[in-house]
Amino acid sequence: MIGDTADAYRLRVLNIAVPQVTGAAGVVVGSVVHDSAWVAVTTLTAVRHEAAAVRSLAGPR
């Protein structure tokens, strides 16, 4: 078994939990909007803009 021992425990939890939660949210949103192509494109565009806004609020790394 390969363990992630690079960071403190709190950072490891965030590095593992955040992608899982956002991936699950993506699956839910995708299953809701899969019937209409226009709704899917609009939703994808809105999510992309929200992600860019959150990233810009976080500042440079």
XYZ file of N, CA and C in Angstrom:
183
model
N 0.840 -1.168 0.000
C 0.000 0.000 0.000
C 0.889 1.236 0.000
N 0.557 2.179 -0.862
C 1.319 3.405 -0.948
C 0.597 4.466 -0.125
N 1.302 5.080 0.807
C 0.701 6.105 1.652
C 1.174 7.485 1.257
N 0.327 8.472 1.466
C 0.674 9.863 1.180
C 1.232 10.478 2.461
N 2.547 10.612 2.543
C 3.178 11.122 3.766
C 3.897 12.447 3.539
N 3.565 13.147 2.477
C 4.308 14.351 2.137
C 3.938 15.554 2.998
N 2.688 15.691 3.376
C 2.233 16.880 4.092
C 1.664 16.510 5.450
N 1.256 17.531 6.169
C 0.574 17.323 7.430
C -0.770 16.637 7.173
N -1.334 16.057 8.205
C -2.560 15.276 8.055
C -3.700 16.112 7.486
N -3.859 17.342 7.961
C -4.950 18.186 7.479
C -4.829 18.466 5.983
N -3.626 18.715 5.514
C -3.434 18.966 4.091
C -3.661 17.709 3.265
N -3.278 16.561 3.795
C -3.528 15.320 3.074
C -5.016 15.053 2.950
N -5.769 15.338 4.013
C -7.216 15.150 3.959
C -7.825 16.052 2.897
N -7.387 17.317 2.859
C -7.904 18.223 1.838
C -7.521 17.777 0.435
N -6.294 17.304 0.263
C -5.842 16.872 -1.059
C -6.600 15.642 -1.558
N -7.145 14.878 -0.663
C -7.892 13.689 -1.051
C -9.393 13.978 -1.098
N -9.909 14.716 -0.122
C -11.357 14.915 -0.003
C -11.919 15.894 -1.022
N -11.206 16.965 -1.302
C -11.742 17.985 -2.212
C -11.978 17.422 -3.615
N -11.029 16.711 -4.215
C -11.323 16.136 -5.535
C -12.461 15.113 -5.510
N -12.595 14.366 -4.427
C -13.684 13.399 -4.347
C -15.034 14.092 -4.268
N -15.133 15.139 -3.456
C -16.402 15.851 -3.305
C -16.770 16.570 -4.602
N -15.814 17.249 -5.219
C -16.121 17.953 -6.455
C -16.427 16.977 -7.596
N -15.772 15.841 -7.612
C -16.086 14.822 -8.613
C -17.488 14.269 -8.434
N -17.881 14.035 -7.194
C -19.238 13.549 -6.927
C -20.270 14.594 -7.323
N -19.975 15.864 -7.038
C -20.891 16.934 -7.444
C -20.992 17.003 -8.963
N -19.894 16.784 -9.645
C -19.909 16.772 -11.108
C -20.741 15.639 -11.670
N -20.678 14.488 -11.043
C -21.499 13.360 -11.485
C -22.979 13.665 -11.292
N -23.320 14.266 -10.160
C -24.719 14.608 -9.893
C -25.217 15.637 -10.899
N -24.447 16.698 -11.111
C -24.857 17.733 -12.063
C -24.948 17.148 -13.474
N -24.007 16.331 -13.845
C -24.036 15.711 -15.170
C -25.233 14.808 -15.375
N -25.618 14.084 -14.349
C -26.776 13.204 -14.487
C -28.079 13.995 -14.560
N -28.084 15.206 -13.974
C -29.292 16.033 -14.017
C -29.451 16.694 -15.386
N -28.364 17.153 -15.993
C -28.458 17.947 -17.220
C -28.160 17.155 -18.489
N -28.093 15.866 -18.432
C -27.678 15.094 -19.602
C -28.721 15.022 -20.713
N -29.965 15.369 -20.440
C -31.012 15.243 -21.448
C -30.937 16.299 -22.541
N -30.543 17.494 -22.201
C -30.538 18.594 -23.169
C -29.116 19.098 -23.371
N -28.712 19.178 -24.620
C -27.356 19.640 -24.924
C -27.171 21.099 -24.532
N -28.182 21.930 -24.755
C -28.055 23.350 -24.419
C -27.969 23.570 -22.917
N -28.724 22.800 -22.164
C -28.644 22.921 -20.704
C -27.273 22.460 -20.228
N -26.753 21.398 -20.828
C -25.437 20.893 -20.442
C -24.343 21.925 -20.749
N -24.409 22.560 -21.908
C -23.407 23.559 -22.284
C -23.499 24.771 -21.364
N -24.721 25.211 -21.084
C -24.913 26.353 -20.194
C -24.403 26.052 -18.792
N -24.704 24.861 -18.291
C -24.247 24.463 -16.959
C -22.730 24.370 -16.916
N -22.136 23.769 -17.925
C -20.677 23.647 -17.975
C -20.016 25.027 -18.013
N -20.588 25.946 -18.781
C -20.042 27.295 -18.848
C -20.161 28.005 -17.503
N -21.294 27.840 -16.847
C -21.490 28.476 -15.537
C -20.513 27.910 -14.505
N -20.326 26.609 -14.513
C -19.390 25.991 -13.566
C -17.970 26.450 -13.846
N -17.625 26.558 -15.117
C -16.282 27.013 -15.476
C -16.034 28.443 -15.004
N -17.027 29.302 -15.180
C -16.875 30.686 -14.733
C -16.793 30.781 -13.211
N -17.581 30.000 -12.523
C -17.517 29.996 -11.059
C -16.154 29.500 -10.573
N -15.631 28.459 -11.210
C -14.320 27.944 -10.819
C -13.227 28.983 -11.066
N -13.328 29.701 -12.174
C -12.346 30.750 -12.455
C -12.447 31.880 -11.435
N -13.665 32.218 -11.027
C -13.838 33.278 -10.037
C -13.254 32.866 -8.689
N -13.499 31.636 -8.297
C -12.953 31.147 -7.026
C -11.436 31.111 -7.086
N -10.905 30.687 -8.213
C -9.445 30.625 -8.368
C -8.827 32.022 -8.299
N -9.497 33.012 -8.909
C -8.942 34.358 -8.876
C -9.039 34.964 -7.481
N -10.038 34.579 -6.711
C -10.142 35.055 -5.334
C -9.047 34.450 -4.437
N -8.636 33.248 -4.777
C -7.605 32.576 -3.980
C -6.248 33.225 -4.150
N -6.031 33.874 -5.276
C -4.758 34.566 -5.503
C -3.702 33.651 -6.076
N -2.554 34.218 -6.391
C -1.479 33.410 -6.979
C -0.875 32.449 -5.961
N -0.347 31.380 -6.473
C 0.276 30.377 -5.602
C 1.722 30.647 -5.433
